[in-house]
Structure formats: structure tokens, C-alpha cells
Amino acid sequence: MGSAVYCEQSMNASLPAPFVAWFARRGWMPRAHQIAVLDAASRNQDVLLIAPTGGGKTLAGFLPSLVELGRQPADGLHTLYVSPLKALATDIARNLTAPVEEMGLAIAIETRTGDTPADRRARQRERPPQILLTTPESLALLLSRRDAGSFFAGLRRIVIDEAHALAGTKRGDQLALCLARLSQLAPAARRIGLSATVADPDLLRRYVGLDTPARLIEAEPGAAPRIGLMLPQERVPWSGRMGLAGASAILDRIGQAGMTIVFVNTRAQAELLFQAIWRINEATLPIALHHGSLDINQRRRVEAAMARGGGTKDGLRAVIATSSLDLGIDWGGIDQVIQVGAPKGVSRLLQRVGRANHRMDESSAALLVPANRFEVLECEAAIQGVAAGELDGDPPVPGGLDVLAQHLLLMAASGPFGVEAMYDEVRLAQPYAELSRRDYDDVLGFVEDGGYALAAYDRYRKLFRDAEGLVHIRGERVARQARMNAGTIVEAPVLKVRLGGPRGLVLGEIEESFANHLREGDAFMFAGRKLRFLRLREVNVEVSDGASGDPLVPTWAGSKNPLTSGLAARVRRMLHDPEARLLYPEPVQEWLRLQLEHSVLPGPDDLLVEIFPRHGRMFLIAYCFEGRLAHQTLGMLLTRRLARAGAQPLGFVASDYAIAIWCAEAPPADIGGLFAQEMLGDDLEAWMAESSMLRRTFRNVAVVAGLIERQHPGANASRRQVTVNTDLVYDVLRRHQPDHVLLRATRQEAAGGLTDIGRLGDLLARIVGRVRVMRLDRVSPLAVPVMLDIGREHVRDEDAEDSLLAETEALIAEATGAAEPSTEEMRIAPGHAQELRRLTRQPGVRQGGRRPRPYRGEGGGRSPAGSAARAPGRPGDRP
Amino acid sequence: MNAAPLHVAGERLMLDPAGVLFWPAAKLLVVADLHLEKGSAAAGRGALVPPWDTRITLDRLLLRIQHWRPEIVVALGDSFHDRRAALRLTLSDGERVRRLGSLARLVWVLGNHDPTPPEGLPGESAQEFALGPLRFRHQAVDGLPARQAELCGHHHPKARIATRGGAISRPCFVADSRRIILPAFGAYTGGLDVTSPPIARLFPRGGRAFLLGAERLFSFALNGVPSSPPRSRTGARLNC
């Protein structure tokens, strides 16, 4: 029996006539998974639907709601849809309205996000639509209202879109807590989670289903993607991560396809590649730039031009994008995806490749362009990983205690709750299922009065308990303040980039720390333009077009994903397998053959450490393949140990694949002992506590938990007096109450993601007794790439601030005024700009004549009136 | 900890890396911007930051007093974060202030945060304090009379220095031959960059920033001509 027959039978059983007719009019057949979702819904089950892009996933999620509302039209909120992207909610509203109108259903569909105007919010409160589309942040705010109980009482269905992208993040934690709350306010409401393919569906089933795992419905997998490797024409670079050498090959491929997304790994890389391609874009193919720091209007214009397609008049042929296009609307007409630089993980690569899916039964086409030799290894491993269906699964991390603190305050704002009942409720949320009573009590204590020993703030408490033990919020002012500070995404302080004066066109945002480095006249690249820095005024960076000189490239914090452990293991396995090595392109094979002549190749389960002298220093290279974050942590720890062993380490550099440490003296004989597992004990504690990384984490935790406010009701300009610097708070808290719940939350978050301590622990356990030391007389071929990173990357030892200051002071004194403090080192990524110039200077290309003008989505260069100045959305609604 | 001598108006002053200044000839210790009870002020607005800032600030100051053994301690204003801060002191922090008063003559120069004398605490209050050629004020004054030099606070100066390992920002003293601005001493006091106009305009002919370190100060020249900086890609506008 074919599945089509099954569909038809079930369809007759569960799809009402107007729906059958609608599908038929479109020439569509309901897919098996859409019918299965309907079936589960009729049995009152929660559902996790896993389907590839283009599989009619969203419609499947809404079918039960449409059928129920079609059968029994009723006023009041029936279905809540939650998406990680504001834009997605808006788009779904549009796409859903069409079938609803065509079927003649009387269903009101509305969005509610940070952009929704106040009058519409008020109206939604009076007369809620049947289907409300929102984001986790807006849902949390709805739940914090005093009338949340009556507003949600009639709710029947909750659709959670892109569940895989939310689970495991702070926004996902917040949503999980909101789902737990909704399970109390509207016990009849059933949940449908929509997800791309994931490594561990069981985790998501529990995320969606709360106490009972949701029923798993898997759509037929889409056709396998076709992924190929594309090398820059002339040579495979030894190092670098920007992949600019591939610019002309990439442009050729763009010319051969209708519509291409070129994915890169960082916003800086996007800016550089965009410039590199436009320098040689003689045919002036319309190619645009898209990343999360660009002005929201500009991004929407680019998306609209993508939707029009490559063949149309104003359509685009390619977009250079970061993860800002990983998720979101299905544009349909994308013919190919090109990933420039390391894919970093199989799941991430699949997600990106899936953007080129027209229909789930057509295979999508993708090309990988490695930026250096190690990335060739990684790309080949990723292609194999995709073929083997080996997805990356992050181990489940417990829900953030800072998110819980925010949630408890918001819930108190909606009405009093019982301490015990709330403990039971929050543990329904999958990330908090294992929440200890101590953590819960401490978080609640923190929200009440700060939770400081001796309860010094009794008179400032935010919560109080009545005689029956119910927890109340102290007043409407505290509630209002809590709502103003809701949200779990904390961004680094950013400044708006404005072209011209204070009212000029907003191009986007750069981080304040980068802006602080700029001087008048400095050139920097942003939004695909070479800009001249004029001045910093209040929250604006004022710039003009037409800069001269070497441009700087803004860097943004936290934009680097590390190589996943699954992919790293595959790289090691393939590297060790002589047959697999034959897959590599010839220059890479030759490189590995040379390595075998000089030294050895890393094995699948051992750790290769090479030691050799160079320019009077001793170098130690460890090929760990555990990703940059784990390597940076390991580098700090190894440096401390080498210092104790008298090797006088001078510095280190970490890539995704290896660490290089250089010392004035020879490293100790016992290299295995250097990597002993105790490293993760006291040294780690000591380093972490002092590290600026932990301070940054604390800042985020403090903001999310509500210790430091983002917004203050009626706050005026004198913010400096209102806010207390979180670094100072951190120092005070660490000294006086080291086990305070916010410090515990900080350490938990840091260990989980920012330092990859889990991976480091696994590595150290795996290599006990398997450290293979090669003492060489000179640098090995495999070591060259990481050696070339030296000087390009610098890692600051957090202990060393005073010695750096002393060194700088001495340098200046020595130079007696002739030199400025270490100019060379302080350039922002000088290598990038140089690389760009070198690689894109093409002989034969006309210089000085007409330059192709980059696409800016402004309708042929004319800036449409009124397109300027609109405040970007709430931080939470941004990819 | 190594203090650095600095000569101003013919007097030898010691800059202490802890962020205080000692004048040996007068046995006088100067400290600026204690901002006591800033934590509880924040708590009153709903930001429940840890409450021990006053205790930490006073304990650190007591240590410096035990080290230098001054006869006079001059606090250069904004000693209390707001008008009611002195009333919010805990019993034990009140004791700490009284202990200060028993060790030295206390002079509370008044600041914009604490324009009125603290109630019920030892010490005298003044808009301004003068001794020899030195004037002790909260805010620097324009047109400093000849043959005078001033010590002041208010701006919470800090400086950013570009180093091989990235930019490092620290609280600092800022000084030229006639004026010293002290760093803020309070546990919760942030800072204002020395290149920002309110500080920079006080040093039109340049000066030096002395950054606080664990054991010593780090000295850097202020760029005296901020209107035409030399081409440089260093983060800070500080150079030699």
C-alpha cells in the first residue's frame, strides 16, 4: 500500500470538506505527516514534528487549529504561535491568512511582538484574536499581566516553531518556563513543536511535552543534499579564515545560478568577502549583504529582493550572509548555497544547505569553500558527516538560574503564588526538571531581597510573603520595572552608525568597544561601504562615505562558533585513515605526506604534541581538535603549568585544531604530566575567577536576573549615576559571598558554553597515557598554519594586566616620545585588511576607472524617502 | 605598594597606588569620591546590588590611614552618595567612620552628591579646604589663581592604554604642575575616560595619567593637543 492511499483514507477521516477542496484546488495532496499531526491532535496528544525545510511543516502545525476553528467558530484566544524570529511571526501571519480566506474561515490572525503598537496591544487585550503569533519575550510579558489567567484560560493549542533553535538557549529556557505556566493556566492546551532534524529528538520531545514526552512525528526526510568542495584556483592557503582567495571562484558560481546564498562565519568576514567580490564584479551582478548588525530596514529590503528572485528586474543574484539567514522565512527560489570558511558542525551545515531547498523531494545543492588547509580537512569531514547523517548534539544544559529569577519576578507581577506550587510548576519545564531545592530557594531569595547574607536589604525587598505563605510583588512600580527589563538576550553596548549628521541614514550598529578605537578620519568597512569616521556623538557614530587609507573591520564579540566535537572526531579519524586521505585535493595530500616524512599524523584517540626550537624559542604544538574555546582555556592552563615548571612561557595562540605555546626555556620532560586531568581543579578555579570572560558572563547574568537594570522607569540622561558597574559588583560579591546564587549561575553558564570545560574534561580523560610527543629539530608542515596565526591572534593572559602596563610604560619611555604604544599590535585585525588588498588586487582588472557599485537595496542607489531612522527591534527578536 | 612622589607648587606629594594621596610635610591624607551607600541607593531604586560597598570602602581607607598615619584626612566631596546616605549607614559602618574620626582630624569637603554636612558623624565640613599653597575642592575651578595648586575629585578619572595584549582601562590620577584629580575611591564608583572633554579641558597643556596597579602606578603622558591627534590606530589617545 502506497502512502498516497493512506493519506487519502485518513484525509477523508480527519480533514473536513472545505480543507479537502482547498488542497485539491491547489493541486496539493496533504502529506502523511500533516495528517499524522491532525490525528495526534484529535487524540489530545502533544506533538513534536520533525520535517525538512519545504515539507509543509508550518501548515501542519496550524492544521489542527484551523480544522477546530472551522468546525466550531469561537471567540477568544484559541492558538498561540511562538517563533524565535519576529520577522517569522509576521511572515506566517501573512501566509496563513491566504488559506484561511480562501476557505472562507472566520479566523482572526494577529501578531504581537516588540513592534506591535500600543493601541493594537490594548485592543488585543480586550478582544484577543483566535490565533496570536508572538515571540518568547512577548509571551513572557503577556504572562506577567494581572489578567493572564483569564486571557489564556480558553487556549487550546500552542505551536512552537523552530523548537530546535530555541531549546538549549536562554530564550528557550524562558519559553520552557512560560510553557509550564501555560500548562497551569490552560491545562487543555496541547503543544505542537516544529523542528528541523536533530541528533536527540527525545530531549525536544520532553521540551515540548513537559512531563510526558510529546509524540514524535517524523516527515520523510528530504532528498539528500549534493555538497561539493570548491578550492580557490591557484593554491590552498596555509592559514587565514576569511576565504577571500575564493572570491573569484565564488563569483563565477554566482553567475551560473539564479539565486545564491553565500554563508560566512562572522560579520567581519561577511563585510570583507562582500568587498572582495564587488571589486571583481565586472558584470555588476546584484549581490547584497545581510548580517545581524545591519539596520533592520536594510535587512528587510534585502530579504524582499531575495523573494523577488534572480530573474526579475529588482531581484538579487546573491546574498552574502551570516547566521542572520540561518533561520526564518522560506524564500523558495534559492538555487545554491555556498559556505565560505569552516562549516564548524554537521547540523549547522545541514541547516544552511537546507536554505536551498525548493521542495523537500528535490535535493539541494551546496558548495564548501575552505579558507585554509585545515579547513579542507574539516570540509571533507563535514561532507562525510552529512552523508552519514551524523548530527551534532549538544549535551543538555540545565536551565539558567538568571532566567528563572526573571521568570519568578514576572510571575509574581501577574499575581501571588505559593512557594511549593511554583517549585513544582517550574520543574515541569524540561530545562528545570532537575532543579534542586537549594537553587530554587536561593533564586527566590535573590528575587525577594537580593539574597545576601544577613538580609541587609529588608526594606527594599521586591517580594513579600503573606500569612498563608503566598508570595506577592511589593507594588506596581516593581512590577512595571520587571516588565521593562524582561528578555534574556544581553547585547554588548552598541552604537548606531549614521551617514552624515545626527539625523542621517542609519546603516546599522557597531560595538561601542570598536567605536572607541576610532579616530577622526579613520576608514572602516561596514554595511558594504568604506566609511570615514567623523565623530562619536551620544549613541551615534557619525560617518561619511568615501574614506581613504586602509580600512579597519569591526569585530563583534561572541561571533565565533567552535568546531563541534562530532565533526572534530571525524576529522581525526579521516586524517588517520590512509584511504580517506586520498579524498583530499592534491596540495593537501602533499602537505600530509610531508608531515609524515617529518613527524607523524595525529591519531583518532591520541594527542600529538610536537616540540621544536625556532628563533631561539621552544615551541610546543598540541593538536587537540577540540575547538577554539576549549583550546583557549587549555592554553591558559598549560601556560600556568609551564611557568611553574620553569619553561618561561611567553605566549600562546589557539585555533580550532591546535594550540601553539612558545617558551624561553625547554618544556619539561614529562609532557604527559603537563596534560594531567588535575588541571581542571584549582588552576581552573583560579583562572576562571579572575578572567574577563567570567566578568562578561556575570554582566549578562546580572542583567537577565534583574540585578542591574537595562531600563528604569523615567530614567533620565544621567545613567552613569544610576547604574553600578557590574565588574565592581562582581568583585564585591566574590569577596563577600562567593557562593551567592548569581555567582553559581555565572560559573554554570561559563563552564557550559564559554569555555567548553566539558570538552576539555573529555579530552584530558581520553588522552591519559596516549600523549604522543615528537621532538623535532624544526617546524613541522602541520604546525605551519597555527604558527602563521601567531601575531594575528592575541590572547591576553588575564593575570598579566599589570605587566602589560609596565611593559608599555617602559616601551614608551625607551622610545622617548618617538613611538606610540605598540601600534602594530593594536590594529583591529590588520591582517584582514592586508589580506583583502593582496588577494583582490587582480592584474588585468581596470583600476581607477568605473568601479562596480555594491548593491545596497536602495532601489538603484537612490535612498527612498523615509527609509532612514527607525529604531531597531527589541534585542530578543533579532537573529 | 610603592607610592610615587610628585612635586606640585613646591610641595612633595605621594601618590599611593591604592588611590589616595599623602602630603608628608603636612601629614595629610587625601581621598576622593567615596560614594558611601551607593549600593543601598541603587537598592532603593530596585537594583539589589550587594550591600557591602560602604564597609569595603571604609576598610580600605582605614588600611591606608594605618599605613600613612596622617593627622588630617581630607575627603574631597561626594563622600556620601546622596543627602540621606549618612542616615542609612549600618551600625557597624557608622562605627568605622567614628574610628576614622578618632585616628585623624576629618575634613568633609562637600560635593554635588553630598552638599550638606553628614549628620551625626565626626569631622568638620567645608566647601573648600586650604593649607599652604594647596586648595582642596570637590570640582576643579577655571582660572586657578597664580601660585595656587588644587587637589580635586568629582570626575572619577580612568584611562585606557593600548598594550600588546589589548587595551587596559584603569582608574588613575591625572596631574599637571598645578592640579591633581584623584581617582574615585568608592567600591562602586565607575570612571570617566581622561580623554573625555570634561577632564581633557582641564589639562590644555597636557599632563600625566598615573594608572593604579596592584603594587605601583603606571605613568603615561596625556596627549596635550587633542584637536589634531597624530595618525594612529591605537585605541587610546594617550601617548608620549
PDB file of N, CA, C and O in Angstrom, chain A residues 231 236-243 341 369-377 588 591 657 785 789:
ATOM      1  N   LEU A 231      37.863  24.719  -4.357  1.00  0.00           N
ATOM      2  CA  LEU A 231      39.103  25.319  -3.878  1.00  0.00           C
ATOM      3  C   LEU A 231      39.381  26.588  -4.661  1.00  0.00           C
ATOM      4  O   LEU A 231      38.987  26.706  -5.815  1.00  0.00           O
ATOM      5  N   VAL A 236      46.053  26.375  -2.150  1.00  0.00           N
ATOM      6  CA  VAL A 236      45.266  26.278  -0.921  1.00  0.00           C
ATOM      7  C   VAL A 236      46.018  27.055   0.153  1.00  0.00           C
ATOM      8  O   VAL A 236      47.147  26.702   0.477  1.00  0.00           O
ATOM      9  N   PRO A 237      45.444  28.121   0.691  1.00  0.00           N
ATOM     10  CA  PRO A 237      46.189  28.932   1.664  1.00  0.00           C
ATOM     11  C   PRO A 237      46.582  28.121   2.899  1.00  0.00           C
ATOM     12  O   PRO A 237      45.893  27.190   3.292  1.00  0.00           O
ATOM     13  N   TRP A 238      47.693  28.516   3.502  1.00  0.00           N
ATOM     14  CA  TRP A 238      48.157  27.860   4.715  1.00  0.00           C
ATOM     15  C   TRP A 238      47.321  28.266   5.913  1.00  0.00           C
ATOM     16  O   TRP A 238      47.117  27.500   6.834  1.00  0.00           O
ATOM     17  N   SER A 239      46.907  29.509   5.939  1.00  0.00           N
ATOM     18  CA  SER A 239      46.186  29.956   7.125  1.00  0.00           C
ATOM     19  C   SER A 239      45.182  31.015   6.723  1.00  0.00           C
ATOM     20  O   SER A 239      44.996  31.293   5.549  1.00  0.00           O
ATOM     21  N   GLY A 240      44.535  31.604   7.704  1.00  0.00           N
ATOM     22  CA  GLY A 240      43.511  32.609   7.445  1.00  0.00           C
ATOM     23  C   GLY A 240      42.144  31.963   7.519  1.00  0.00           C
ATOM     24  O   GLY A 240      41.997  30.755   7.339  1.00  0.00           O
ATOM     25  N   ARG A 241      41.155  32.780   7.839  1.00  0.00           N
ATOM     26  CA  ARG A 241      39.810  32.227   7.998  1.00  0.00           C
ATOM     27  C   ARG A 241      38.778  32.945   7.145  1.00  0.00           C
ATOM     28  O   ARG A 241      37.607  32.649   7.211  1.00  0.00           O
ATOM     29  N   MET A 242      39.228  33.908   6.354  1.00  0.00           N
ATOM     30  CA  MET A 242      38.254  34.730   5.656  1.00  0.00           C
ATOM     31  C   MET A 242      37.847  34.134   4.310  1.00  0.00           C
ATOM     32  O   MET A 242      36.781  34.414   3.803  1.00  0.00           O
ATOM     33  N   GLY A 243      38.717  33.331   3.719  1.00  0.00           N
ATOM     34  CA  GLY A 243      38.368  32.686   2.463  1.00  0.00           C
ATOM     35  C   GLY A 243      38.278  33.640   1.287  1.00  0.00           C
ATOM     36  O   GLY A 243      37.586  33.363   0.312  1.00  0.00           O
ATOM     37  N   GLY A 341      34.537  29.210   4.330  1.00  0.00           N
ATOM     38  CA  GLY A 341      35.134  29.014   5.649  1.00  0.00           C
ATOM     39  C   GLY A 341      34.596  27.736   6.258  1.00  0.00           C
ATOM     40  O   GLY A 341      33.707  27.076   5.708  1.00  0.00           O
ATOM     41  N   VAL A 369      33.696  26.194   0.527  1.00  0.00           N
ATOM     42  CA  VAL A 369      34.941  26.846   0.126  1.00  0.00           C
ATOM     43  C   VAL A 369      35.825  26.995   1.349  1.00  0.00           C
ATOM     44  O   VAL A 369      35.655  27.920   2.135  1.00  0.00           O
ATOM     45  N   PRO A 370      36.753  26.065   1.550  1.00  0.00           N
ATOM     46  CA  PRO A 370      37.621  26.164   2.732  1.00  0.00           C
ATOM     47  C   PRO A 370      38.582  27.334   2.598  1.00  0.00           C
ATOM     48  O   PRO A 370      39.022  27.659   1.491  1.00  0.00           O
ATOM     49  N   ALA A 371      38.893  27.959   3.737  1.00  0.00           N
ATOM     50  CA  ALA A 371      39.774  29.124   3.698  1.00  0.00           C
ATOM     51  C   ALA A 371      41.233  28.729   3.884  1.00  0.00           C
ATOM     52  O   ALA A 371      42.116  29.507   3.578  1.00  0.00           O
ATOM     53  N   ASN A 372      41.481  27.550   4.415  1.00  0.00           N
ATOM     54  CA  ASN A 372      42.864  27.119   4.596  1.00  0.00           C
ATOM     55  C   ASN A 372      42.925  25.594   4.596  1.00  0.00           C
ATOM     56  O   ASN A 372      41.921  24.922   4.428  1.00  0.00           O
ATOM     57  N   ARG A 373      44.132  25.074   4.790  1.00  0.00           N
ATOM     58  CA  ARG A 373      44.323  23.629   4.631  1.00  0.00           C
ATOM     59  C   ARG A 373      43.595  22.818   5.685  1.00  0.00           C
ATOM     60  O   ARG A 373      43.030  21.766   5.378  1.00  0.00           O
ATOM     61  N   PHE A 374      43.636  23.281   6.911  1.00  0.00           N
ATOM     62  CA  PHE A 374      42.906  22.537   7.940  1.00  0.00           C
ATOM     63  C   PHE A 374      41.417  22.538   7.633  1.00  0.00           C
ATOM     64  O   PHE A 374      40.713  21.574   7.876  1.00  0.00           O
ATOM     65  N   GLU A 375      40.941  23.657   7.088  1.00  0.00           N
ATOM     66  CA  GLU A 375      39.519  23.719   6.760  1.00  0.00           C
ATOM     67  C   GLU A 375      39.158  22.769   5.624  1.00  0.00           C
ATOM     68  O   GLU A 375      38.012  22.332   5.531  1.00  0.00           O
ATOM     69  N   VAL A 376      40.127  22.440   4.772  1.00  0.00           N
ATOM     70  CA  VAL A 376      39.859  21.427   3.752  1.00  0.00           C
ATOM     71  C   VAL A 376      39.524  20.107   4.447  1.00  0.00           C
ATOM     72  O   VAL A 376      38.547  19.427   4.110  1.00  0.00           O
ATOM     73  N   LEU A 377      40.332  19.768   5.463  1.00  0.00           N
ATOM     74  CA  LEU A 377      40.073  18.543   6.213  1.00  0.00           C
ATOM     75  C   LEU A 377      38.688  18.592   6.843  1.00  0.00           C
ATOM     76  O   LEU A 377      37.929  17.630   6.819  1.00  0.00           O
ATOM     77  N   VAL A 588      46.728  19.215  -0.529  1.00  0.00           N
ATOM     78  CA  VAL A 588      46.555  18.817   0.869  1.00  0.00           C
ATOM     79  C   VAL A 588      47.182  17.449   1.101  1.00  0.00           C
ATOM     80  O   VAL A 588      47.837  17.207   2.126  1.00  0.00           O
ATOM     81  N   TRP A 591      50.796  17.951   1.467  1.00  0.00           N
ATOM     82  CA  TRP A 591      51.082  18.536   2.791  1.00  0.00           C
ATOM     83  C   TRP A 591      51.135  17.422   3.841  1.00  0.00           C
ATOM     84  O   TRP A 591      52.048  17.369   4.663  1.00  0.00           O
ATOM     85  N   TYR A 657      41.922  23.788  15.766  1.00  0.00           N
ATOM     86  CA  TYR A 657      42.548  22.476  15.613  1.00  0.00           C
ATOM     87  C   TYR A 657      43.720  22.255  16.556  1.00  0.00           C
ATOM     88  O   TYR A 657      43.998  21.131  16.932  1.00  0.00           O
ATOM     89  N   PRO A 785      50.240  26.198   9.772  1.00  0.00           N
ATOM     90  CA  PRO A 785      49.061  27.073   9.865  1.00  0.00           C
ATOM     91  C   PRO A 785      48.918  27.760  11.221  1.00  0.00           C
ATOM     92  O   PRO A 785      48.680  28.973  11.271  1.00  0.00           O
ATOM     93  N   ASP A 789      49.310  31.911  12.595  1.00  0.00           N
ATOM     94  CA  ASP A 789      48.311  32.658  13.370  1.00  0.00           C
ATOM     95  C   ASP A 789      48.954  33.514  14.457  1.00  0.00           C
ATOM     96  O   ASP A 789      48.332  34.412  15.001  1.00  0.00           O
TER      97      ASP A 789
END
